Amino acid sequence: TVELNPTLLPLEWLLGTWECDEPGEGSFPTIKPFRYTETLHFSHVGQPVINFMFNAFHAESKKPMHRECGFVRMQPGTNRVAFIIAQNSGLVEIEEGELTGQQLSLQSQQLARISFAKEPYVKQICRVFQLRPDGKLEQTVSMATDNQPLMQHLRITYRRSS
Ligand code: HEM
């Protein structure tokens, strides 16, 4: 095993595999509320970069649904964190924000998409990861689209599985 790059020590708590402990809740004013399961993997190879994969599934049928993968970087000597993300929907994004204790609060800085992406288009994303005192990880995602203001889309909690 390779030693963690010291730049990333403030994010060491994120590394590993996380399984949702109960199905996450999805909602938005324009869609039917839904439930989903999700597994998160955060790993590193000694570079000052965390590699991640998020794989979401339909809670009942277990069919693969949403997927994201990318990289996390920290600006050395600061609490600034950047996520570089590609999504299976054809969306790519840069999110940046701050690490405060074990809470990571991110806002989209750049969004781009494939020419034939489904509408409505996402205009803004706000995401929070928080390691709770009980050891569970919580993620919430809010978004604004062409026709809806910023509103929560996802909420889910995970327990560490390795
Ligand atoms: C719908 C974006 C993550 C499941 C949508 C819509 C958008 C969107 C723009 C359409 C809303 C509308 O019609 O007004 C995103 C973004 C995500 C994300 C930006 C990540 C940052 C997820 C995840 C799941 C999910 C993890 C879990 C399975 C759904 C479902 C719908 C939906 C089931 C409604 C049906 C559909 O339009 O396909 N999402 N989503 N999304 N999303 Fe997400």
Short mmCIF file of N, CA and C and ligand atoms in Angstrom, two decimals:
data_model
loop_
_atom_site.label_atom_id
_atom_site.label_comp_id
_atom_site.label_asym_id
_atom_site.label_seq_id
_atom_site.Cartn_x
_atom_site.Cartn_y
_atom_site.Cartn_z
N THR A 1 0.83 -1.21 0.00
CA THR A 1 0.00 0.00 0.00
C THR A 1 0.86 1.26 0.00
N VAL A 2 0.41 2.25 -0.76
CA VAL A 2 1.14 3.51 -0.91
C VAL A 2 0.71 4.47 0.19
N GLU A 3 1.65 5.24 0.69
CA GLU A 3 1.33 6.22 1.73
C GLU A 3 0.50 7.37 1.15
N LEU A 4 -0.43 7.86 1.95
CA LEU A 4 -1.28 8.98 1.52
C LEU A 4 -0.44 10.24 1.37
N ASN A 5 -0.60 10.93 0.25
CA ASN A 5 0.09 12.20 0.06
C ASN A 5 -0.32 13.16 1.18
N PRO A 6 0.64 13.78 1.86
CA PRO A 6 0.31 14.61 3.03
C PRO A 6 -0.69 15.74 2.74
N THR A 7 -0.72 16.21 1.50
CA THR A 7 -1.70 17.25 1.12
C THR A 7 -3.12 16.82 1.47
N LEU A 8 -3.36 15.49 1.41
CA LEU A 8 -4.72 14.97 1.55
C LEU A 8 -5.08 14.52 2.96
N LEU A 9 -4.15 14.68 3.90
CA LEU A 9 -4.43 14.20 5.27
C LEU A 9 -5.76 14.73 5.82
N PRO A 10 -6.13 16.02 5.54
CA PRO A 10 -7.42 16.51 6.08
C PRO A 10 -8.63 15.74 5.54
N LEU A 11 -8.45 15.00 4.43
CA LEU A 11 -9.58 14.26 3.83
C LEU A 11 -9.45 12.75 4.03
N GLU A 12 -8.54 12.33 4.89
CA GLU A 12 -8.30 10.90 5.08
C GLU A 12 -9.58 10.15 5.48
N TRP A 13 -10.45 10.84 6.24
CA TRP A 13 -11.70 10.23 6.73
C TRP A 13 -12.63 9.81 5.60
N LEU A 14 -12.42 10.37 4.39
CA LEU A 14 -13.30 10.06 3.26
C LEU A 14 -12.90 8.76 2.56
N LEU A 15 -11.64 8.35 2.69
CA LEU A 15 -11.12 7.23 1.90
C LEU A 15 -11.80 5.91 2.25
N GLY A 16 -11.97 5.06 1.24
CA GLY A 16 -12.54 3.74 1.46
C GLY A 16 -13.83 3.57 0.68
N THR A 17 -14.59 2.56 1.08
CA THR A 17 -15.86 2.24 0.40
C THR A 17 -17.00 2.49 1.37
N TRP A 18 -18.03 3.14 0.86
CA TRP A 18 -19.21 3.47 1.66
C TRP A 18 -20.45 2.90 0.98
N GLU A 19 -21.27 2.17 1.76
CA GLU A 19 -22.54 1.64 1.26
C GLU A 19 -23.66 2.39 1.95
N CYS A 20 -24.72 2.73 1.21
CA CYS A 20 -25.83 3.40 1.88
C CYS A 20 -26.42 2.45 2.91
N ASP A 21 -26.82 2.97 4.08
CA ASP A 21 -27.33 2.07 5.11
C ASP A 21 -28.83 1.86 4.98
N GLU A 22 -29.51 2.83 4.38
CA GLU A 22 -30.89 2.63 3.96
C GLU A 22 -31.05 3.41 2.67
N PRO A 23 -32.06 3.10 1.85
CA PRO A 23 -32.14 3.77 0.57
C PRO A 23 -32.17 5.30 0.70
N GLY A 24 -31.50 5.97 -0.23
CA GLY A 24 -31.51 7.42 -0.27
C GLY A 24 -32.83 7.92 -0.83
N GLU A 25 -33.10 9.20 -0.59
CA GLU A 25 -34.36 9.79 -1.04
C GLU A 25 -34.07 10.81 -2.13
N GLY A 26 -34.74 10.62 -3.28
CA GLY A 26 -34.61 11.55 -4.39
C GLY A 26 -35.90 12.31 -4.58
N SER A 27 -35.79 13.59 -4.87
CA SER A 27 -36.99 14.41 -5.08
C SER A 27 -36.63 15.62 -5.92
N PHE A 28 -37.63 16.26 -6.44
CA PHE A 28 -37.50 17.53 -7.15
C PHE A 28 -38.93 17.91 -7.51
N PRO A 29 -39.23 19.21 -7.61
CA PRO A 29 -40.64 19.59 -7.82
C PRO A 29 -41.26 18.97 -9.08
N THR A 30 -40.41 18.66 -10.07
CA THR A 30 -40.91 18.22 -11.38
C THR A 30 -40.94 16.71 -11.55
N ILE A 31 -40.51 15.94 -10.53
CA ILE A 31 -40.42 14.48 -10.71
C ILE A 31 -41.13 13.75 -9.57
N LYS A 32 -41.37 12.47 -9.80
CA LYS A 32 -41.96 11.61 -8.77
C LYS A 32 -40.85 11.28 -7.78
N PRO A 33 -41.09 11.42 -6.45
CA PRO A 33 -40.05 11.06 -5.47
C PRO A 33 -39.62 9.61 -5.68
N PHE A 34 -38.35 9.32 -5.45
CA PHE A 34 -37.86 7.95 -5.67
C PHE A 34 -36.86 7.58 -4.59
N ARG A 35 -36.56 6.29 -4.51
CA ARG A 35 -35.55 5.79 -3.57
C ARG A 35 -34.46 5.08 -4.36
N TYR A 36 -33.24 5.17 -3.86
CA TYR A 36 -32.11 4.57 -4.55
C TYR A 36 -31.07 4.11 -3.55
N THR A 37 -30.22 3.15 -3.99
CA THR A 37 -29.07 2.77 -3.18
C THR A 37 -27.83 3.29 -3.89
N GLU A 38 -26.74 3.42 -3.13
CA GLU A 38 -25.53 3.96 -3.76
C GLU A 38 -24.29 3.48 -3.00
N THR A 39 -23.24 3.18 -3.77
CA THR A 39 -21.94 2.82 -3.20
C THR A 39 -20.93 3.87 -3.65
N LEU A 40 -20.12 4.34 -2.70
CA LEU A 40 -19.06 5.31 -2.99
C LEU A 40 -17.70 4.65 -2.78
N HIS A 41 -16.77 4.89 -3.69
CA HIS A 41 -15.37 4.44 -3.52
C HIS A 41 -14.46 5.66 -3.61
N PHE A 42 -13.64 5.86 -2.59
CA PHE A 42 -12.61 6.90 -2.63
C PHE A 42 -11.26 6.22 -2.43
N SER A 43 -10.33 6.41 -3.36
CA SER A 43 -9.02 5.76 -3.24
C SER A 43 -7.92 6.72 -3.67
N HIS A 44 -6.66 6.29 -3.51
CA HIS A 44 -5.53 7.14 -3.95
C HIS A 44 -4.38 6.24 -4.36
N VAL A 45 -3.45 6.81 -5.10
CA VAL A 45 -2.26 6.05 -5.53
C VAL A 45 -0.98 6.79 -5.14
N GLY A 46 -1.09 7.63 -4.10
CA GLY A 46 0.08 8.35 -3.61
C GLY A 46 0.22 9.75 -4.18
N GLN A 47 -0.54 10.04 -5.25
CA GLN A 47 -0.55 11.40 -5.81
C GLN A 47 -1.36 12.31 -4.88
N PRO A 48 -1.23 13.62 -5.03
CA PRO A 48 -2.07 14.52 -4.21
C PRO A 48 -3.48 14.62 -4.76
N VAL A 49 -4.07 13.48 -5.06
CA VAL A 49 -5.37 13.40 -5.73
C VAL A 49 -6.11 12.18 -5.19
N ILE A 50 -7.41 12.35 -4.88
CA ILE A 50 -8.27 11.22 -4.54
C ILE A 50 -9.06 10.85 -5.78
N ASN A 51 -9.15 9.55 -6.06
CA ASN A 51 -9.96 9.05 -7.18
C ASN A 51 -11.30 8.59 -6.61
N PHE A 52 -12.41 8.90 -7.29
CA PHE A 52 -13.68 8.41 -6.75
C PHE A 52 -14.62 7.87 -7.82
N MET A 53 -15.51 6.98 -7.37
CA MET A 53 -16.59 6.43 -8.20
C MET A 53 -17.83 6.36 -7.33
N PHE A 54 -18.96 6.89 -7.82
CA PHE A 54 -20.25 6.79 -7.13
C PHE A 54 -21.18 6.02 -8.05
N ASN A 55 -21.72 4.90 -7.57
CA ASN A 55 -22.62 4.10 -8.40
C ASN A 55 -23.96 3.96 -7.70
N ALA A 56 -25.02 4.46 -8.36
CA ALA A 56 -26.36 4.43 -7.77
C ALA A 56 -27.23 3.41 -8.50
N PHE A 57 -28.15 2.80 -7.74
CA PHE A 57 -29.00 1.73 -8.26
C PHE A 57 -30.45 1.98 -7.85
N HIS A 58 -31.36 1.43 -8.62
CA HIS A 58 -32.78 1.47 -8.27
C HIS A 58 -32.98 0.66 -6.99
N ALA A 59 -33.68 1.24 -6.00
CA ALA A 59 -33.78 0.59 -4.68
C ALA A 59 -34.48 -0.77 -4.77
N GLU A 60 -35.47 -0.92 -5.65
CA GLU A 60 -36.20 -2.19 -5.71
C GLU A 60 -35.61 -3.13 -6.77
N SER A 61 -35.49 -2.66 -8.00
CA SER A 61 -35.03 -3.55 -9.08
C SER A 61 -33.51 -3.77 -9.06
N LYS A 62 -32.77 -2.94 -8.33
CA LYS A 62 -31.29 -3.00 -8.24
C LYS A 62 -30.61 -2.66 -9.56
N LYS A 63 -31.37 -2.17 -10.52
CA LYS A 63 -30.77 -1.80 -11.81
C LYS A 63 -29.85 -0.60 -11.66
N PRO A 64 -28.69 -0.62 -12.38
CA PRO A 64 -27.81 0.54 -12.33
C PRO A 64 -28.52 1.80 -12.83
N MET A 65 -28.30 2.92 -12.14
CA MET A 65 -28.90 4.19 -12.56
C MET A 65 -27.81 5.23 -12.74
N HIS A 66 -27.76 6.15 -11.83
CA HIS A 66 -26.81 7.25 -11.97
C HIS A 66 -25.38 6.83 -11.62
N ARG A 67 -24.39 7.37 -12.35
CA ARG A 67 -22.97 7.09 -12.06
C ARG A 67 -22.16 8.36 -12.21
N GLU A 68 -21.20 8.53 -11.29
CA GLU A 68 -20.28 9.67 -11.39
C GLU A 68 -18.90 9.15 -11.06
N CYS A 69 -17.89 9.73 -11.69
CA CYS A 69 -16.53 9.42 -11.26
C CYS A 69 -15.67 10.65 -11.46
N GLY A 70 -14.52 10.66 -10.80
CA GLY A 70 -13.66 11.82 -10.95
C GLY A 70 -12.55 11.86 -9.92
N PHE A 71 -12.14 13.06 -9.61
CA PHE A 71 -10.96 13.31 -8.79
C PHE A 71 -11.25 14.40 -7.77
N VAL A 72 -10.56 14.33 -6.64
CA VAL A 72 -10.65 15.37 -5.62
C VAL A 72 -9.24 15.90 -5.38
N ARG A 73 -9.10 17.20 -5.35
CA ARG A 73 -7.80 17.81 -5.04
C ARG A 73 -8.00 18.83 -3.93
N MET A 74 -6.93 19.07 -3.16
CA MET A 74 -6.94 20.12 -2.14
C MET A 74 -5.86 21.11 -2.47
N GLN A 75 -6.16 22.39 -2.28
CA GLN A 75 -5.11 23.40 -2.46
C GLN A 75 -4.21 23.33 -1.22
N PRO A 76 -2.91 23.01 -1.43
CA PRO A 76 -2.03 22.79 -0.28
C PRO A 76 -2.03 23.98 0.67
N GLY A 77 -2.05 23.68 1.96
CA GLY A 77 -1.97 24.71 2.99
C GLY A 77 -3.26 25.48 3.21
N THR A 78 -4.35 25.07 2.54
CA THR A 78 -5.64 25.75 2.70
C THR A 78 -6.71 24.69 2.98
N ASN A 79 -7.96 25.15 3.21
CA ASN A 79 -9.06 24.18 3.35
C ASN A 79 -9.88 24.13 2.06
N ARG A 80 -9.30 24.61 0.95
CA ARG A 80 -10.05 24.62 -0.33
C ARG A 80 -9.98 23.25 -1.01
N VAL A 81 -11.16 22.78 -1.44
CA VAL A 81 -11.27 21.46 -2.05
C VAL A 81 -11.93 21.60 -3.41
N ALA A 82 -11.44 20.84 -4.38
CA ALA A 82 -12.05 20.83 -5.71
C ALA A 82 -12.43 19.41 -6.11
N PHE A 83 -13.62 19.24 -6.64
CA PHE A 83 -14.08 17.97 -7.22
C PHE A 83 -14.15 18.15 -8.74
N ILE A 84 -13.59 17.20 -9.48
CA ILE A 84 -13.61 17.19 -10.95
C ILE A 84 -14.45 15.97 -11.31
N ILE A 85 -15.63 16.19 -11.91
CA ILE A 85 -16.63 15.13 -11.97
C ILE A 85 -17.15 14.88 -13.38
N ALA A 86 -17.27 13.60 -13.75
CA ALA A 86 -17.96 13.22 -14.99
C ALA A 86 -19.15 12.35 -14.63
N GLN A 87 -20.31 12.64 -15.21
CA GLN A 87 -21.53 11.88 -14.91
C GLN A 87 -22.01 11.13 -16.16
N ASN A 88 -22.65 9.99 -15.93
CA ASN A 88 -23.09 9.16 -17.07
C ASN A 88 -24.20 9.84 -17.88
N SER A 89 -24.82 10.87 -17.33
CA SER A 89 -25.87 11.60 -18.05
C SER A 89 -25.29 12.49 -19.15
N GLY A 90 -23.95 12.65 -19.17
CA GLY A 90 -23.34 13.53 -20.17
C GLY A 90 -22.93 14.87 -19.61
N LEU A 91 -23.06 15.00 -18.27
CA LEU A 91 -22.70 16.25 -17.59
C LEU A 91 -21.27 16.12 -17.06
N VAL A 92 -20.48 17.18 -17.20
CA VAL A 92 -19.19 17.26 -16.51
C VAL A 92 -19.21 18.53 -15.67
N GLU A 93 -18.54 18.46 -14.51
CA GLU A 93 -18.57 19.64 -13.65
C GLU A 93 -17.32 19.79 -12.82
N ILE A 94 -17.04 21.04 -12.48
CA ILE A 94 -16.05 21.40 -11.46
C ILE A 94 -16.85 21.93 -10.28
N GLU A 95 -16.63 21.33 -9.11
CA GLU A 95 -17.22 21.87 -7.88
C GLU A 95 -16.07 22.29 -6.97
N GLU A 96 -16.22 23.42 -6.31
CA GLU A 96 -15.21 23.83 -5.34
C GLU A 96 -15.89 24.27 -4.06
N GLY A 97 -15.13 24.17 -2.97
CA GLY A 97 -15.68 24.58 -1.71
C GLY A 97 -14.68 24.41 -0.60
N GLU A 98 -15.19 24.29 0.61
CA GLU A 98 -14.33 24.28 1.77
C GLU A 98 -14.59 23.11 2.68
N LEU A 99 -13.49 22.66 3.28
CA LEU A 99 -13.56 21.63 4.31
C LEU A 99 -13.56 22.33 5.66
N THR A 100 -14.61 22.08 6.45
CA THR A 100 -14.71 22.65 7.80
C THR A 100 -14.90 21.47 8.74
N GLY A 101 -13.89 21.14 9.53
CA GLY A 101 -13.96 19.93 10.33
C GLY A 101 -14.12 18.75 9.41
N GLN A 102 -15.20 17.97 9.59
CA GLN A 102 -15.43 16.86 8.68
C GLN A 102 -16.68 17.10 7.83
N GLN A 103 -16.87 18.36 7.46
CA GLN A 103 -17.93 18.73 6.52
C GLN A 103 -17.34 19.41 5.30
N LEU A 104 -17.78 18.91 4.15
CA LEU A 104 -17.28 19.38 2.88
C LEU A 104 -18.45 20.00 2.14
N SER A 105 -18.34 21.30 1.86
CA SER A 105 -19.44 22.04 1.27
C SER A 105 -19.00 22.56 -0.09
N LEU A 106 -19.66 22.09 -1.16
CA LEU A 106 -19.19 22.35 -2.53
C LEU A 106 -20.25 23.04 -3.37
N GLN A 107 -19.79 23.92 -4.25
CA GLN A 107 -20.69 24.59 -5.20
C GLN A 107 -20.12 24.42 -6.60
N SER A 108 -20.99 24.21 -7.57
CA SER A 108 -20.51 24.07 -8.95
C SER A 108 -19.90 25.38 -9.42
N GLN A 109 -18.77 25.28 -10.12
CA GLN A 109 -18.09 26.45 -10.70
C GLN A 109 -18.24 26.44 -12.21
N GLN A 110 -18.23 25.23 -12.80
CA GLN A 110 -18.30 25.07 -14.25
C GLN A 110 -19.16 23.84 -14.52
N LEU A 111 -20.08 23.97 -15.48
CA LEU A 111 -20.90 22.84 -15.90
C LEU A 111 -20.85 22.79 -17.42
N ALA A 112 -20.71 21.58 -17.97
CA ALA A 112 -20.77 21.43 -19.43
C ALA A 112 -21.44 20.09 -19.71
N ARG A 113 -21.98 19.95 -20.93
CA ARG A 113 -22.71 18.71 -21.21
C ARG A 113 -22.60 18.36 -22.68
N ILE A 114 -22.93 17.10 -22.99
CA ILE A 114 -22.93 16.65 -24.38
C ILE A 114 -24.07 17.37 -25.12
N SER A 115 -23.91 17.48 -26.45
CA SER A 115 -24.85 18.26 -27.26
C SER A 115 -26.26 17.70 -27.22
N PHE A 116 -26.37 16.37 -26.96
CA PHE A 116 -27.70 15.75 -27.00
C PHE A 116 -28.16 15.32 -25.60
N ALA A 117 -27.68 16.04 -24.55
CA ALA A 117 -28.12 15.77 -23.18
C ALA A 117 -29.61 16.05 -23.05
N LYS A 118 -30.23 15.28 -22.13
CA LYS A 118 -31.66 15.42 -21.88
C LYS A 118 -31.95 16.77 -21.22
N GLU A 119 -33.05 17.38 -21.56
CA GLU A 119 -33.49 18.61 -20.89
C GLU A 119 -34.45 18.24 -19.76
N PRO A 120 -34.60 19.06 -18.73
CA PRO A 120 -34.00 20.38 -18.55
C PRO A 120 -32.51 20.29 -18.17
N TYR A 121 -31.75 21.32 -18.48
CA TYR A 121 -30.34 21.38 -18.14
C TYR A 121 -30.15 21.83 -16.70
N VAL A 122 -29.14 21.24 -16.05
CA VAL A 122 -28.76 21.68 -14.70
C VAL A 122 -27.99 22.99 -14.83
N LYS A 123 -28.32 23.95 -13.98
CA LYS A 123 -27.66 25.27 -14.01
C LYS A 123 -26.71 25.46 -12.84
N GLN A 124 -26.97 24.75 -11.74
CA GLN A 124 -26.18 24.95 -10.51
C GLN A 124 -26.32 23.71 -9.65
N ILE A 125 -25.24 23.33 -8.96
CA ILE A 125 -25.26 22.19 -8.05
C ILE A 125 -24.58 22.58 -6.75
N CYS A 126 -25.21 22.25 -5.62
CA CYS A 126 -24.60 22.44 -4.30
C CYS A 126 -24.63 21.09 -3.60
N ARG A 127 -23.50 20.72 -3.05
CA ARG A 127 -23.37 19.38 -2.50
C ARG A 127 -22.67 19.47 -1.16
N VAL A 128 -23.15 18.68 -0.20
CA VAL A 128 -22.51 18.64 1.13
C VAL A 128 -22.24 17.20 1.51
N PHE A 129 -21.00 16.91 1.91
CA PHE A 129 -20.64 15.63 2.53
C PHE A 129 -20.33 15.92 3.98
N GLN A 130 -20.89 15.11 4.87
CA GLN A 130 -20.60 15.32 6.29
C GLN A 130 -20.41 13.98 6.98
N LEU A 131 -19.27 13.85 7.68
CA LEU A 131 -19.06 12.67 8.51
C LEU A 131 -19.69 12.98 9.86
N ARG A 132 -20.71 12.21 10.20
CA ARG A 132 -21.44 12.50 11.44
C ARG A 132 -20.73 11.88 12.64
N PRO A 133 -21.05 12.37 13.84
CA PRO A 133 -20.42 11.83 15.04
C PRO A 133 -20.64 10.31 15.18
N ASP A 134 -21.74 9.77 14.62
CA ASP A 134 -21.99 8.32 14.71
C ASP A 134 -21.21 7.53 13.67
N GLY A 135 -20.31 8.21 12.92
CA GLY A 135 -19.47 7.50 11.95
C GLY A 135 -20.11 7.33 10.59
N LYS A 136 -21.35 7.77 10.45
CA LYS A 136 -22.02 7.68 9.15
C LYS A 136 -21.71 8.91 8.31
N LEU A 137 -21.67 8.68 7.00
CA LEU A 137 -21.42 9.75 6.05
C LEU A 137 -22.75 10.14 5.42
N GLU A 138 -23.00 11.45 5.32
CA GLU A 138 -24.24 11.93 4.72
C GLU A 138 -23.90 12.77 3.49
N GLN A 139 -24.65 12.57 2.41
CA GLN A 139 -24.49 13.44 1.24
C GLN A 139 -25.85 14.04 0.88
N THR A 140 -25.86 15.36 0.66
CA THR A 140 -27.06 15.99 0.10
C THR A 140 -26.65 16.74 -1.17
N VAL A 141 -27.52 16.68 -2.16
CA VAL A 141 -27.27 17.38 -3.42
C VAL A 141 -28.49 18.24 -3.73
N SER A 142 -28.25 19.53 -3.96
CA SER A 142 -29.31 20.43 -4.42
C SER A 142 -28.94 20.88 -5.82
N MET A 143 -29.96 21.20 -6.62
CA MET A 143 -29.65 21.69 -7.97
C MET A 143 -30.69 22.71 -8.40
N ALA A 144 -30.26 23.54 -9.36
CA ALA A 144 -31.19 24.43 -10.06
C ALA A 144 -31.15 23.99 -11.52
N THR A 145 -32.31 24.06 -12.18
CA THR A 145 -32.36 23.71 -13.61
C THR A 145 -32.88 24.91 -14.38
N ASP A 146 -33.00 24.73 -15.72
CA ASP A 146 -33.58 25.74 -16.60
C ASP A 146 -34.86 26.33 -16.03
N ASN A 147 -35.66 25.45 -15.39
CA ASN A 147 -36.99 25.93 -15.00
C ASN A 147 -37.32 25.79 -13.51
N GLN A 148 -36.31 25.45 -12.67
CA GLN A 148 -36.56 25.35 -11.23
C GLN A 148 -35.41 25.99 -10.46
N PRO A 149 -35.73 26.73 -9.38
CA PRO A 149 -34.67 27.31 -8.55
C PRO A 149 -33.97 26.21 -7.72
N LEU A 150 -32.89 26.60 -7.07
CA LEU A 150 -32.09 25.66 -6.27
C LEU A 150 -32.96 24.95 -5.24
N MET A 151 -32.92 23.60 -5.29
CA MET A 151 -33.82 22.79 -4.45
C MET A 151 -33.14 21.44 -4.25
N GLN A 152 -33.42 20.79 -3.12
CA GLN A 152 -32.77 19.49 -2.87
C GLN A 152 -33.23 18.44 -3.87
N HIS A 153 -32.27 17.65 -4.40
CA HIS A 153 -32.57 16.52 -5.29
C HIS A 153 -32.30 15.19 -4.59
N LEU A 154 -31.26 15.15 -3.72
CA LEU A 154 -30.83 13.87 -3.15
C LEU A 154 -30.44 14.02 -1.69
N ARG A 155 -30.76 12.99 -0.92
CA ARG A 155 -30.26 12.90 0.45
C ARG A 155 -30.07 11.44 0.78
N ILE A 156 -28.87 11.11 1.31
CA ILE A 156 -28.55 9.70 1.56
C ILE A 156 -27.49 9.61 2.66
N THR A 157 -27.51 8.53 3.43
CA THR A 157 -26.44 8.29 4.40
C THR A 157 -25.80 6.94 4.11
N TYR A 158 -24.52 6.87 4.41
CA TYR A 158 -23.72 5.67 4.12
C TYR A 158 -23.01 5.22 5.39
N ARG A 159 -22.72 3.90 5.43
CA ARG A 159 -21.80 3.40 6.47
C ARG A 159 -20.58 2.84 5.78
N ARG A 160 -19.46 2.94 6.46
CA ARG A 160 -18.20 2.48 5.88
C ARG A 160 -18.23 0.96 5.74
N SER A 161 -17.87 0.44 4.56
CA SER A 161 -17.85 -1.02 4.40
C SER A 161 -16.42 -1.53 4.24
N SER A 162 -15.45 -0.68 3.93
CA SER A 162 -14.03 -1.08 3.95
C SER A 162 -13.16 0.16 3.80
C1 HEM B 1 -34.06 13.57 -12.53
C2 HEM B 1 -29.82 15.88 -12.30
C3 HEM B 1 -28.08 12.44 -9.37
C4 HEM B 1 -32.09 9.86 -10.09
C5 HEM B 1 -33.06 14.50 -12.71
C6 HEM B 1 -33.19 15.70 -13.50
C7 HEM B 1 -32.01 16.34 -13.45
C8 HEM B 1 -31.12 15.55 -12.62
C9 HEM B 1 -31.64 17.65 -14.14
C10 HEM B 1 -34.45 16.16 -14.27
C11 HEM B 1 -35.30 17.07 -13.40
C12 HEM B 1 -36.52 17.58 -14.13
O1 HEM B 1 -37.05 16.87 -15.00
O2 HEM B 1 -36.97 18.70 -13.81
C13 HEM B 1 -29.00 15.15 -11.46
C14 HEM B 1 -27.67 15.58 -11.05
C15 HEM B 1 -27.18 14.60 -10.22
C16 HEM B 1 -28.21 13.59 -10.12
C17 HEM B 1 -26.99 16.86 -11.49
C18 HEM B 1 -25.88 14.53 -9.48
C19 HEM B 1 -25.19 15.60 -9.08
C20 HEM B 1 -29.00 11.42 -9.33
C21 HEM B 1 -28.82 10.17 -8.61
C22 HEM B 1 -29.93 9.45 -8.81
C23 HEM B 1 -30.83 10.24 -9.66
C24 HEM B 1 -27.61 9.77 -7.78
C25 HEM B 1 -30.15 8.09 -8.23
C26 HEM B 1 -30.66 7.09 -8.88
C27 HEM B 1 -32.97 10.65 -10.80
C28 HEM B 1 -34.32 10.23 -11.18
C29 HEM B 1 -34.91 11.30 -11.86
C30 HEM B 1 -33.89 12.35 -11.90
C31 HEM B 1 -34.93 8.87 -10.89
C32 HEM B 1 -36.34 11.39 -12.43
C33 HEM B 1 -36.49 10.64 -13.69
C34 HEM B 1 -35.59 11.17 -14.75
O3 HEM B 1 -35.71 12.36 -15.13
O4 HEM B 1 -34.72 10.39 -15.20
N1 HEM B 1 -31.81 14.44 -12.18
N2 HEM B 1 -29.28 13.95 -10.87
N3 HEM B 1 -30.22 11.42 -9.93
N4 HEM B 1 -32.76 11.93 -11.23
FE1 HEM B 1 -31.06 12.98 -10.98
#
